[in-house]
Backbone as numpy.savetxt, mean C-alpha at the origin, in Angstrom:
# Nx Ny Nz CAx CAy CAz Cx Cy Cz
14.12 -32.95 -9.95 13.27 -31.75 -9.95 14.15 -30.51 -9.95
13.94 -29.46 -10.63 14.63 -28.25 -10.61 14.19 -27.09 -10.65
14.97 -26.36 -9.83 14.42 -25.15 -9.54 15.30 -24.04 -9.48
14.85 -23.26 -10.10 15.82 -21.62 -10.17 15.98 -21.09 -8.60
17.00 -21.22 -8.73 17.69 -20.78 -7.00 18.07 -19.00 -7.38
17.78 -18.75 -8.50 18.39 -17.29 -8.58 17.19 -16.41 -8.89
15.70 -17.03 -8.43 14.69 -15.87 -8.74 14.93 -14.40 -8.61
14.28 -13.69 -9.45 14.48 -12.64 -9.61 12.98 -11.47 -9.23
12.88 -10.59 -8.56 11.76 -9.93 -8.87 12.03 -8.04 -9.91
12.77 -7.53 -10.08 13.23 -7.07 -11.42 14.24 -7.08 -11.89
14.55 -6.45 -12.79 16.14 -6.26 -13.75 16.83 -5.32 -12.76
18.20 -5.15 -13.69 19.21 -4.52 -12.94 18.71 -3.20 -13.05
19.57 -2.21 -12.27 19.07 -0.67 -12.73 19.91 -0.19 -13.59
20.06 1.01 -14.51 20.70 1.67 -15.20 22.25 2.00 -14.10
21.94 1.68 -13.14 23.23 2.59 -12.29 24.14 1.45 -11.98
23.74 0.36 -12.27 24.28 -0.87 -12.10 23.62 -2.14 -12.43
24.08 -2.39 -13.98 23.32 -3.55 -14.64 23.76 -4.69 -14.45
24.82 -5.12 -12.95 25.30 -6.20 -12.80 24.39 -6.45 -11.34
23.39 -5.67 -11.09 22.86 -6.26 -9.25 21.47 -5.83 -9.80
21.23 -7.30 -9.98 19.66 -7.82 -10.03 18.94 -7.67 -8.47
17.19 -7.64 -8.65 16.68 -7.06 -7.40 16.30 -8.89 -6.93
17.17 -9.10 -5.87 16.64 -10.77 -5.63 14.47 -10.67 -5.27
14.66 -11.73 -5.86 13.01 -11.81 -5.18 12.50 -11.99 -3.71
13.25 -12.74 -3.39 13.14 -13.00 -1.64 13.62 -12.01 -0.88
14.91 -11.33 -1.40 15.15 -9.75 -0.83 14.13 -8.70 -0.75
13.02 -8.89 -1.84 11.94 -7.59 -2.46 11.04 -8.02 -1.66
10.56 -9.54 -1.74 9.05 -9.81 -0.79 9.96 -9.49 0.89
11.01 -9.82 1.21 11.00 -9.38 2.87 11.25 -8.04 3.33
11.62 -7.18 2.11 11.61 -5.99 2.96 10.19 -4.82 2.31
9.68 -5.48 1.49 7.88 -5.21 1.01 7.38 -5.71 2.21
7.88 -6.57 2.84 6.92 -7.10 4.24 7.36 -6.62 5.59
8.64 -6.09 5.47 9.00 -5.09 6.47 8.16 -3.57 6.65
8.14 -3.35 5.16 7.77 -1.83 5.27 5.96 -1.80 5.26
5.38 -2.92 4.63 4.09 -2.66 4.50 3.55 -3.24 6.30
4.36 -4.15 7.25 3.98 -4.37 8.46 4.16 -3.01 9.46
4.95 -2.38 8.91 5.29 -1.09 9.22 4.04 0.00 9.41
3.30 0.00 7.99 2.27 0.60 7.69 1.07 0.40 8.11
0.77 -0.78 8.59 -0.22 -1.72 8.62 -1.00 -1.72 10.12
0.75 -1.56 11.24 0.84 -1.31 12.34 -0.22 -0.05 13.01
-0.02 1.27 12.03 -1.09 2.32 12.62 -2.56 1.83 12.50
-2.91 0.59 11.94 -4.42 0.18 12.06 -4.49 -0.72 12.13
-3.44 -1.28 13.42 -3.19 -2.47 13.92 -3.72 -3.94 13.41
-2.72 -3.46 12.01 -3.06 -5.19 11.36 -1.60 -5.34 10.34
-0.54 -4.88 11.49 1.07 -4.74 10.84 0.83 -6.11 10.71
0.51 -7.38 11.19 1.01 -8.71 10.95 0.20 -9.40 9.49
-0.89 -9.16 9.24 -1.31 -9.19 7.92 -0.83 -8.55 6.94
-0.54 -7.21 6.98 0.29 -6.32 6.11 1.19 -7.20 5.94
2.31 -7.46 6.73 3.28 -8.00 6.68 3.90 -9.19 6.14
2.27 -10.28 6.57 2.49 -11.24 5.59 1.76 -11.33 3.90
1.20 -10.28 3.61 0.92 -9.86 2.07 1.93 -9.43 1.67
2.58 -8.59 2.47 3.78 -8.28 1.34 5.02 -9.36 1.63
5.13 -10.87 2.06 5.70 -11.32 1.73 5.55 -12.46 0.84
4.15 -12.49 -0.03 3.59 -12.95 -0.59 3.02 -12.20 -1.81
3.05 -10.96 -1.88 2.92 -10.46 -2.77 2.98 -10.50 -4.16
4.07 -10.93 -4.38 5.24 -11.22 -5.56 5.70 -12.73 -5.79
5.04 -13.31 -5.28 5.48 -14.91 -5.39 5.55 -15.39 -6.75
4.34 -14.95 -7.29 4.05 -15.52 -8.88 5.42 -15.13 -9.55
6.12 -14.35 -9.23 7.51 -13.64 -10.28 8.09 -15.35 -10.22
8.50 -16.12 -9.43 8.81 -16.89 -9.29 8.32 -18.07 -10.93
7.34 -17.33 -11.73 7.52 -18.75 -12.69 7.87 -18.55 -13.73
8.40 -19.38 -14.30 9.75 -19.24 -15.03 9.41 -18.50 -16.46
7.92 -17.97 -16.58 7.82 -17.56 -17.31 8.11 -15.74 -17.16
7.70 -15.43 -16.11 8.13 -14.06 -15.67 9.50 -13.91 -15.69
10.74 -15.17 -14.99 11.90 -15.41 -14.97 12.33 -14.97 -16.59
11.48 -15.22 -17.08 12.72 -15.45 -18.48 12.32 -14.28 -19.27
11.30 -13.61 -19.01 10.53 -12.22 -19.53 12.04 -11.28 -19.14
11.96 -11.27 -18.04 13.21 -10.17 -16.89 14.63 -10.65 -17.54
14.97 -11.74 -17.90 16.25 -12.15 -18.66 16.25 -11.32 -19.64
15.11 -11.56 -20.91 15.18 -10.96 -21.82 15.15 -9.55 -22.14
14.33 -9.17 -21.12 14.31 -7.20 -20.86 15.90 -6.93 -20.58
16.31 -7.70 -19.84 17.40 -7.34 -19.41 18.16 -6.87 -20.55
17.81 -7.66 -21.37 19.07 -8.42 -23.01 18.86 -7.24 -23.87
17.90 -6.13 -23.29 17.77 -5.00 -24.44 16.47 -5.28 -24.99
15.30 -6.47 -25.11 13.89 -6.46 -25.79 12.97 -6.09 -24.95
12.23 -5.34 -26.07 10.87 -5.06 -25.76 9.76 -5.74 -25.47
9.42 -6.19 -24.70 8.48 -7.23 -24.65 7.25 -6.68 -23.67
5.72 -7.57 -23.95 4.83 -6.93 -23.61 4.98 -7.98 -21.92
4.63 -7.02 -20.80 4.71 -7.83 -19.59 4.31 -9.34 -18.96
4.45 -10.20 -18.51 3.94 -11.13 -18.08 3.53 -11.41 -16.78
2.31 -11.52 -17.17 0.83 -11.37 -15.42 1.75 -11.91 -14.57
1.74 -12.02 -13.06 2.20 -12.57 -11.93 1.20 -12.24 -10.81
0.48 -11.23 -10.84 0.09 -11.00 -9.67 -1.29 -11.78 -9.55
-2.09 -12.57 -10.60 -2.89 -13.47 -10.53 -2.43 -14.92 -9.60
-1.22 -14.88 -10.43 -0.58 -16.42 -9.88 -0.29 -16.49 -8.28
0.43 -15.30 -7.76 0.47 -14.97 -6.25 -0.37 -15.16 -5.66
-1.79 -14.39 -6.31 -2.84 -14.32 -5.78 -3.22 -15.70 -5.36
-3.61 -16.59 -5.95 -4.15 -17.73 -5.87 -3.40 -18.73 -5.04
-2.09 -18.57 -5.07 -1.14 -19.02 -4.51 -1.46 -18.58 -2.92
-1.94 -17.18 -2.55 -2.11 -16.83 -1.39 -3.76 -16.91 -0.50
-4.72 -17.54 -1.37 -6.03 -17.35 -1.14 -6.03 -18.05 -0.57
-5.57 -19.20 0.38 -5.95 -19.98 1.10 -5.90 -19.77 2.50
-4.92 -18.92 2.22 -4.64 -18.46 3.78 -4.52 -16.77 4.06
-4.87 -15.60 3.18 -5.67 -14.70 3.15 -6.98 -14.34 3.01
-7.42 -15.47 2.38 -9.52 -15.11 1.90 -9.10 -13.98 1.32
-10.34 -12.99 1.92 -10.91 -11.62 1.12 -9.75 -10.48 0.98
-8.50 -10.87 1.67 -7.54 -9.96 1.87 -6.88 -10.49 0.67
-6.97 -11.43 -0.19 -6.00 -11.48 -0.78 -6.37 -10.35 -2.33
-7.67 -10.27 -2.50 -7.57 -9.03 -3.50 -7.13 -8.07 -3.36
-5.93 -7.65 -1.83 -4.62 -6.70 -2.50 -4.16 -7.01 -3.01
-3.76 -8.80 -3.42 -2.14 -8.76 -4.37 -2.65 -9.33 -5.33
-4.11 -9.94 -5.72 -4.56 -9.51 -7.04 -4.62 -8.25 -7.59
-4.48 -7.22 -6.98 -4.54 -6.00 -7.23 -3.98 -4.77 -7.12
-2.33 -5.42 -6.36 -1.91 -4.39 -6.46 -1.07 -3.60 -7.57
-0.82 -4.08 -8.87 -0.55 -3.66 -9.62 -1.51 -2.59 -10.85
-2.64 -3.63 -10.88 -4.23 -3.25 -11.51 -5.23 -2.19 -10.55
-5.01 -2.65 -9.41 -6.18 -1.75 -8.49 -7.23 -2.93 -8.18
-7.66 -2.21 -6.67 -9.01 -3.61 -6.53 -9.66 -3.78 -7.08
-10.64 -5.16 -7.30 -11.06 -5.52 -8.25 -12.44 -5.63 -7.47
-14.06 -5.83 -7.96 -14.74 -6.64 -6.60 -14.80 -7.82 -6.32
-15.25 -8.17 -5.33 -15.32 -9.97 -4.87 -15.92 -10.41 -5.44
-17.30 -10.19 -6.33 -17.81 -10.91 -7.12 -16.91 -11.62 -8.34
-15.95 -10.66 -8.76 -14.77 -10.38 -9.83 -13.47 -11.41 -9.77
-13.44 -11.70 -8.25 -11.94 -12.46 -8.11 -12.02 -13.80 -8.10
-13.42 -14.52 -8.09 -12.67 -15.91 -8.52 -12.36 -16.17 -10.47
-13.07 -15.32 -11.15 -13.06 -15.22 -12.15 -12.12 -14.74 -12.66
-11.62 -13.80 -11.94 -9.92 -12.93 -12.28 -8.85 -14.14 -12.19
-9.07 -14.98 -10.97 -8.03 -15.63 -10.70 -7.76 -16.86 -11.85
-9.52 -17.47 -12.66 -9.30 -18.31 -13.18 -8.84 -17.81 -14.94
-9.24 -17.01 -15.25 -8.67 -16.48 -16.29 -7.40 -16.04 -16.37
-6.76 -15.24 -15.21 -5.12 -15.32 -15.15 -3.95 -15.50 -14.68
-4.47 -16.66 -13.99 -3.02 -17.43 -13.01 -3.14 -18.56 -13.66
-1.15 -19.08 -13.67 -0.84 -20.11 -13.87 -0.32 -20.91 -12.78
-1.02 -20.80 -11.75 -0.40 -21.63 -10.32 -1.10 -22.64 -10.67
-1.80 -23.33 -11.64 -1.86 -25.07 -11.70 -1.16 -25.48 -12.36
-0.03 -24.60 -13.04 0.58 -25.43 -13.87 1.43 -26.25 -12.91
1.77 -27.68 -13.01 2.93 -28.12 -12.12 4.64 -27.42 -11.97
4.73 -26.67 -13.38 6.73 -26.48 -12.87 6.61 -25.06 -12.44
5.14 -24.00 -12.73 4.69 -22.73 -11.75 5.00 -23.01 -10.13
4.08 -23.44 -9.80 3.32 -24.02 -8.44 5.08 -24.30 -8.20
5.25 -25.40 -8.49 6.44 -25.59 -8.22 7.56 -24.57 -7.28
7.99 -24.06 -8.86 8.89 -22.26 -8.24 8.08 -21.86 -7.02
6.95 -21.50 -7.36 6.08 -20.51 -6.61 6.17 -21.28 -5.17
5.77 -22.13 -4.86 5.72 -22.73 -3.68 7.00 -23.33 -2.57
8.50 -23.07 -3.59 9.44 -23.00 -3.20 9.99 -21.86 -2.75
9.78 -20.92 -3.34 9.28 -19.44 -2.72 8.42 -19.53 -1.37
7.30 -19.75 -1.24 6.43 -19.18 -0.23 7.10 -20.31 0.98
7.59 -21.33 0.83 8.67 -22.04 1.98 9.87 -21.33 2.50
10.66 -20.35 1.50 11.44 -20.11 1.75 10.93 -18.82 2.47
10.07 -18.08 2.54 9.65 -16.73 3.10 8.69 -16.66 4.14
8.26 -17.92 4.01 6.80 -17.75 4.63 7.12 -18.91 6.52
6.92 -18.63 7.69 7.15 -19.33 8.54 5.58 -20.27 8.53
5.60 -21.30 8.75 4.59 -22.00 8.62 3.53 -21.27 10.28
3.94 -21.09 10.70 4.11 -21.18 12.41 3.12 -19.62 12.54
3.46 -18.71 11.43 2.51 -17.19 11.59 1.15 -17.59 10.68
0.70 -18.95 9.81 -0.11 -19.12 9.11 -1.43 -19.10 9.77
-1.56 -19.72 10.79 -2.78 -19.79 12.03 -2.94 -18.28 12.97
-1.76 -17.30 13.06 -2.10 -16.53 13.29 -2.82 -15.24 12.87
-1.86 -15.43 11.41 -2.63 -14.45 10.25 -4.09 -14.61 10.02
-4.53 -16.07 10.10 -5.90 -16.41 9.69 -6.97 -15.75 11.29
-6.08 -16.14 12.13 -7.64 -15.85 12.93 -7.53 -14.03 13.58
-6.64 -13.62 13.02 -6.45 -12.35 12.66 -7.93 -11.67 11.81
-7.35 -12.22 10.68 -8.63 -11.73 9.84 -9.94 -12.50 10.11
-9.99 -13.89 10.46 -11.61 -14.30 11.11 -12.77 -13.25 11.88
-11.20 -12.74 13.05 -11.71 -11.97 13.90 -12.84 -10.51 13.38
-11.82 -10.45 11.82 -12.77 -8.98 11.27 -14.17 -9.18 10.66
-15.02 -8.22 11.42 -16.42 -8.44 11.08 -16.33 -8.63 9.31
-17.74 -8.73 9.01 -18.36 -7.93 7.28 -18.36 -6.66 7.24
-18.51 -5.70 8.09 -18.61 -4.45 8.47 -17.74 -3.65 7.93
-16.69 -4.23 8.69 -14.92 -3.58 9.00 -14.11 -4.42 7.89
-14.24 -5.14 7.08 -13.82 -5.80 6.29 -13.62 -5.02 4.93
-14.61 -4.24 4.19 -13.84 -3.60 3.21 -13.19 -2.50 3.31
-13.82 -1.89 4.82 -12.19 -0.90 5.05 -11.21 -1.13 5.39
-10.88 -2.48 5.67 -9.01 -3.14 6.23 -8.89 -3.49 5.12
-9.46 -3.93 3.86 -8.85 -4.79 2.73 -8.33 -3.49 2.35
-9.11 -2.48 2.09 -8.36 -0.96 1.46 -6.92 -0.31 2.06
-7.37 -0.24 3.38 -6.49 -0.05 4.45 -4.94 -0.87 3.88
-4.84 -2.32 4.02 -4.21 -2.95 3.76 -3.57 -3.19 2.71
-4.19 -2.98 1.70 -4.10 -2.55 -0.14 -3.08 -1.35 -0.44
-3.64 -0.34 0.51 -2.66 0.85 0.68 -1.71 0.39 1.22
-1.07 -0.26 2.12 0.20 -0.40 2.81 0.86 -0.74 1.72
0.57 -2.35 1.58 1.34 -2.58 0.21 1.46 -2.40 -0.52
0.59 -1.37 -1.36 1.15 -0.72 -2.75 2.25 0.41 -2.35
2.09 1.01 -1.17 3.20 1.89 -0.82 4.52 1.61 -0.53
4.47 0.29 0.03 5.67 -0.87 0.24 6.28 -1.09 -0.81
5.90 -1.57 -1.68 6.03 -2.15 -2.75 6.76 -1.18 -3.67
5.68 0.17 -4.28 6.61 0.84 -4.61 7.67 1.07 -4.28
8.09 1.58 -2.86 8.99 2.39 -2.03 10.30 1.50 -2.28
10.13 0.09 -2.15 11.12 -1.20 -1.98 11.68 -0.75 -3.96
10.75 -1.04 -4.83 10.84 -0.99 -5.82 12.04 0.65 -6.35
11.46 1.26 -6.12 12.52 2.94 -6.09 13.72 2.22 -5.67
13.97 1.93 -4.07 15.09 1.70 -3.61 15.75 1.30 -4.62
15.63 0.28 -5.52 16.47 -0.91 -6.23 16.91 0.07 -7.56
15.75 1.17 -7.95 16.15 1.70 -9.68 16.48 3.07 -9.18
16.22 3.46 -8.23 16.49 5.08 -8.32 17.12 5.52 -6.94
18.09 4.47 -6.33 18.45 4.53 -4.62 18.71 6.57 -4.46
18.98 7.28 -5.49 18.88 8.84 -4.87 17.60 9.47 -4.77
16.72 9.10 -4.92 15.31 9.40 -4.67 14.83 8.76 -3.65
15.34 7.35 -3.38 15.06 7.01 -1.83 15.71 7.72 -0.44
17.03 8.47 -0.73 17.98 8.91 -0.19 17.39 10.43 0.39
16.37 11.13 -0.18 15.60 12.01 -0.06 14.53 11.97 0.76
14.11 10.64 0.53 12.62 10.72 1.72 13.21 10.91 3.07
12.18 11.28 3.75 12.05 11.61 5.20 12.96 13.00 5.73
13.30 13.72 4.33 13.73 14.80 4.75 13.22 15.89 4.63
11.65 16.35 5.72 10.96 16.96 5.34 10.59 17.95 7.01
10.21 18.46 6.80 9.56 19.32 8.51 8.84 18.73 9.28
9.04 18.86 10.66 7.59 18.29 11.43 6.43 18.67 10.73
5.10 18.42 11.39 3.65 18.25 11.05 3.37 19.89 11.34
4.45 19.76 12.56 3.90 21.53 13.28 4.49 22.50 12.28
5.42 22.54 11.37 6.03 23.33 10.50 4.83 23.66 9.73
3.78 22.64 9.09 3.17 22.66 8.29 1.76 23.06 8.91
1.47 23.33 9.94 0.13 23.72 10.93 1.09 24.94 11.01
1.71 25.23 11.08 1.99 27.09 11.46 1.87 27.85 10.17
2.42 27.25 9.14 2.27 28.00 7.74 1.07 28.15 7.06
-0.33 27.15 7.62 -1.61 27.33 7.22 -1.81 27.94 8.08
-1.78 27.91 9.26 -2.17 29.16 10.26 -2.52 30.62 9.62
-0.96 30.90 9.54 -0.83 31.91 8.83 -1.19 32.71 7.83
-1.61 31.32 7.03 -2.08 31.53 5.88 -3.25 32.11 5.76
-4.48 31.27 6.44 -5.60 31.33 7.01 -5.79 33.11 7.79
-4.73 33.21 8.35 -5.11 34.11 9.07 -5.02 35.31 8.00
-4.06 35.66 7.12 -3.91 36.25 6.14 -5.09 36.17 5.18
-5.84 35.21 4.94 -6.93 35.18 4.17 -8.28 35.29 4.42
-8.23 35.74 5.64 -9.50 35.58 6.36 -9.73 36.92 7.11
-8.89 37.71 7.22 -8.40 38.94 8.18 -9.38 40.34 7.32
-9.46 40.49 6.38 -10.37 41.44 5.64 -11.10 41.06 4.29
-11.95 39.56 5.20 -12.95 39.06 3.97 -14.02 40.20 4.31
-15.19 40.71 3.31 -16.76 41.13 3.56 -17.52 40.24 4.58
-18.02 40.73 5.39 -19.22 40.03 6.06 -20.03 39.63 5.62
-19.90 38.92 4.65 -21.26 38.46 3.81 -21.54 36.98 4.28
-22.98 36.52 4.12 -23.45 35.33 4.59 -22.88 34.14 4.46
-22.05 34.27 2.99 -21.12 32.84 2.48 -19.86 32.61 3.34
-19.33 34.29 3.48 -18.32 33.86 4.83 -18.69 33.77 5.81
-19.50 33.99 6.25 -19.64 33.79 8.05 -20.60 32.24 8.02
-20.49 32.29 6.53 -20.99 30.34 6.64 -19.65 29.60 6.94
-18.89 30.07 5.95 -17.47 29.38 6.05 -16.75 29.67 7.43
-16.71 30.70 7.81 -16.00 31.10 8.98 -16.80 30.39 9.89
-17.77 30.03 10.32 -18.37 28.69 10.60 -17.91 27.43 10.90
-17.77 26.64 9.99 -17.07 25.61 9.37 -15.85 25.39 9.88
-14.95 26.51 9.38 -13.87 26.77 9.63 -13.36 26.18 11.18
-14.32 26.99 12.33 -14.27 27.07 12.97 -14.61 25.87 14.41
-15.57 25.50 13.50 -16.08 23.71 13.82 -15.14 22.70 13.62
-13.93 22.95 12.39 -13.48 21.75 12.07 -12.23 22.05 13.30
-11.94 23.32 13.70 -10.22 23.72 14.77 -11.20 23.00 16.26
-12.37 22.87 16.58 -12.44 22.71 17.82 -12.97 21.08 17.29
-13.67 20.47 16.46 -13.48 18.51 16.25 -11.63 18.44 16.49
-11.19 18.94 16.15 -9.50 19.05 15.67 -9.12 18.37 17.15
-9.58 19.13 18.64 -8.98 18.58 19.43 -9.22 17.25 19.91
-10.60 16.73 19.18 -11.26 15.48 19.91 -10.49 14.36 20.22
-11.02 13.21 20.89 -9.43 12.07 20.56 -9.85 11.46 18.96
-8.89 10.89 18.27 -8.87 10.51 17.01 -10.37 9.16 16.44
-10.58 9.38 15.87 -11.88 8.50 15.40 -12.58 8.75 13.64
-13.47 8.16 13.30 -13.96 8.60 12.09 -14.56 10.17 12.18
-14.55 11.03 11.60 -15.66 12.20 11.39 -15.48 12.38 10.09
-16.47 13.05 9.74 -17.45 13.22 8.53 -17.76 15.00 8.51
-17.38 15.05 6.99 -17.28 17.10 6.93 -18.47 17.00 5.89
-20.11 17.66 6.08 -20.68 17.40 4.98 -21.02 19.09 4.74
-20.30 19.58 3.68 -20.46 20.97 3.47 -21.30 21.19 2.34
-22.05 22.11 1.40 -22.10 22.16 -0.13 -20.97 22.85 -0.66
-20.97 23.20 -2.26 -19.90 23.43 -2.74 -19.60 24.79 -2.27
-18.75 25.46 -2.45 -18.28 26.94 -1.62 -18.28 27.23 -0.75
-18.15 26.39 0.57 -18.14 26.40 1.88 -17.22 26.30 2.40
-16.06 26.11 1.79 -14.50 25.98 1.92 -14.12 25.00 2.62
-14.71 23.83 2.11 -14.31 22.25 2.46 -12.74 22.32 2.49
-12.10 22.72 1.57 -10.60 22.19 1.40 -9.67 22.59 2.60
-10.15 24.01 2.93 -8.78 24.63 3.48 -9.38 23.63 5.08
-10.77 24.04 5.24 -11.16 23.57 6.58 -10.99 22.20 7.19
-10.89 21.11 5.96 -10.91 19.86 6.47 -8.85 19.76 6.38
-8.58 20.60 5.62 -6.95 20.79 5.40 -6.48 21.09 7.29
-7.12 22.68 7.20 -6.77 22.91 9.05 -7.08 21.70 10.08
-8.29 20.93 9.85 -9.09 20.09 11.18 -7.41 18.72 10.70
-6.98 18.40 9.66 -6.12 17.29 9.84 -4.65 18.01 10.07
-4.45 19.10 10.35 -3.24 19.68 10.75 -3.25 19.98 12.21
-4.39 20.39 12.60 -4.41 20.38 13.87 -4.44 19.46 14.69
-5.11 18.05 14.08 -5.75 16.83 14.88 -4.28 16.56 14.90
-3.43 16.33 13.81 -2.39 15.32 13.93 -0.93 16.06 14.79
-1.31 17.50 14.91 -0.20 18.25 16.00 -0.55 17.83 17.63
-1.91 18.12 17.63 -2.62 17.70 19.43 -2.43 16.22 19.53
-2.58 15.20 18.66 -2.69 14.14 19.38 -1.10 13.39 18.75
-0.09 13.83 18.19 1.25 13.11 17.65 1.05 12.55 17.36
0.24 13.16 16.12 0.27 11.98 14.63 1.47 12.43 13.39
2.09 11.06 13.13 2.99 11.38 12.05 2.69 11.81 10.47
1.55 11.48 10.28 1.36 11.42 8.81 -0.64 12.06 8.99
């Protein structure tokens, strides 16, 4: 039986066409950064294990030999993987696994994914499955499989299509972010070099105050100045869902802009 010990999940970069992006390198630190993410809506351990599953399908030798040939200078039209993952991962994600049917495409609905899966994965082929499942041994601890599951058991129908989204977002942000690292490491070298939250709540302050300081008294502003004013005192509440239902010209933007600059200075929120 044989198996490519040198999977790949992309080509080299322009800055160095001799250091391929390993695949097992890409799914563990996609599962570092999306458990990372996942953590502020306390479901880092599902995050975590999607994005180390994410990318499994790269693993068949047909994607393998697509990435050879790109490499070689041809043009070639892409070859699906994220079906094959998918299916590869439905047994032990369920409804969560239409992030990594989707994170390349976007979600799809549930009515949509057993039909997605059977039209474009090749995880029955035997020498797919194969790769693929030599992969998910090598990444996957058997031992977090029972935990991940009653993880998600635990989530109602309710709360269920806002964690699949929730979760969808981690890893496409993972994913990218991991992905940059490998083709553009000086653009990764840049993030996180930016101002506190409070830098950015003092300069709308300001702003606000500058724009608001010799409006007319007319009914539309003292609607908005209203508003305005509703969203700085929700701002201190403790953190939870709220809901801004304005009509158009009521100055939704700046106001729901101030209520998330303020919320996230009072209660030390990062993002």
């Amino acid at each position: 039986m044989y198996l490519n010990m040198n999977r790949n999940a992309h080509t080299p970069s322009l800055g160095d066409p001799e250091e391929w992006h390993s695949l097992t390198d890409h799914l563990t630190a996609v599962a570092d950064k999306a458990g990372k993410f996942g953590s502020k809506f306390n479901l880092g351990d599902v995050c975590h294990f999607m994005g180390l599953l994410h990318d499994v399908g790269k693993a068949d030798p047909s994607f393998q030999d697509y990435l050879l040939k790109c490499a070689a200078g041809r043009k070639l039209k892409s070859t699906p993987h994220a079906a094959t993952g998918a299916e590869a991962a439905s047994s032990m994600l369920g409804v969560f696994t239409l992030a990594i049917l989707g994170h390349h495409a976007g979600l799809t609905n549930v009515s949509n994914f057993r039909s997605s899966l059977k039209l474009s994965s090749r995880y029955q082929l035997k020498d797919v499955r194969q790769e693929v499942d030599a992969v998910i041994s090598e990444v996957i601890d058997d031992s977090i499989i029972p935990q991940v599951r009653n993880v998600i058991k635990n989530i109602s129908m309710d709360e269920c299509a806002y964690f699949v989204r929730m979760c969808f977002s981690a890893l496409v942000d993972a994913d990218f972010l991991d992905t940059e690292h490998h083709f553009s490491p000086e653009i990764t070298r840049l993030r996180g070099q930016y101002p506190d939250i409070s830098y950015y709540k003092s300069a709308l302050d300001e702003y606000m105050q500058q724009k608001t300081s010799n409006v007319p008294n007319t009914p539309v502003n003292m609607a908005r100045a209203k508003v305005l004013s509703s969203c700085r005192e929700k701002a201190q509440c403790p953190p939870g869902v709220y809901r801004l239902t304005v009509p158009t010209g009521g100055g939704k933007t700046l106001s729901s802009l101030t209520f998330a600059l303020d919320h996230a200075v009072k209660w030390n929120k990062d993002r």
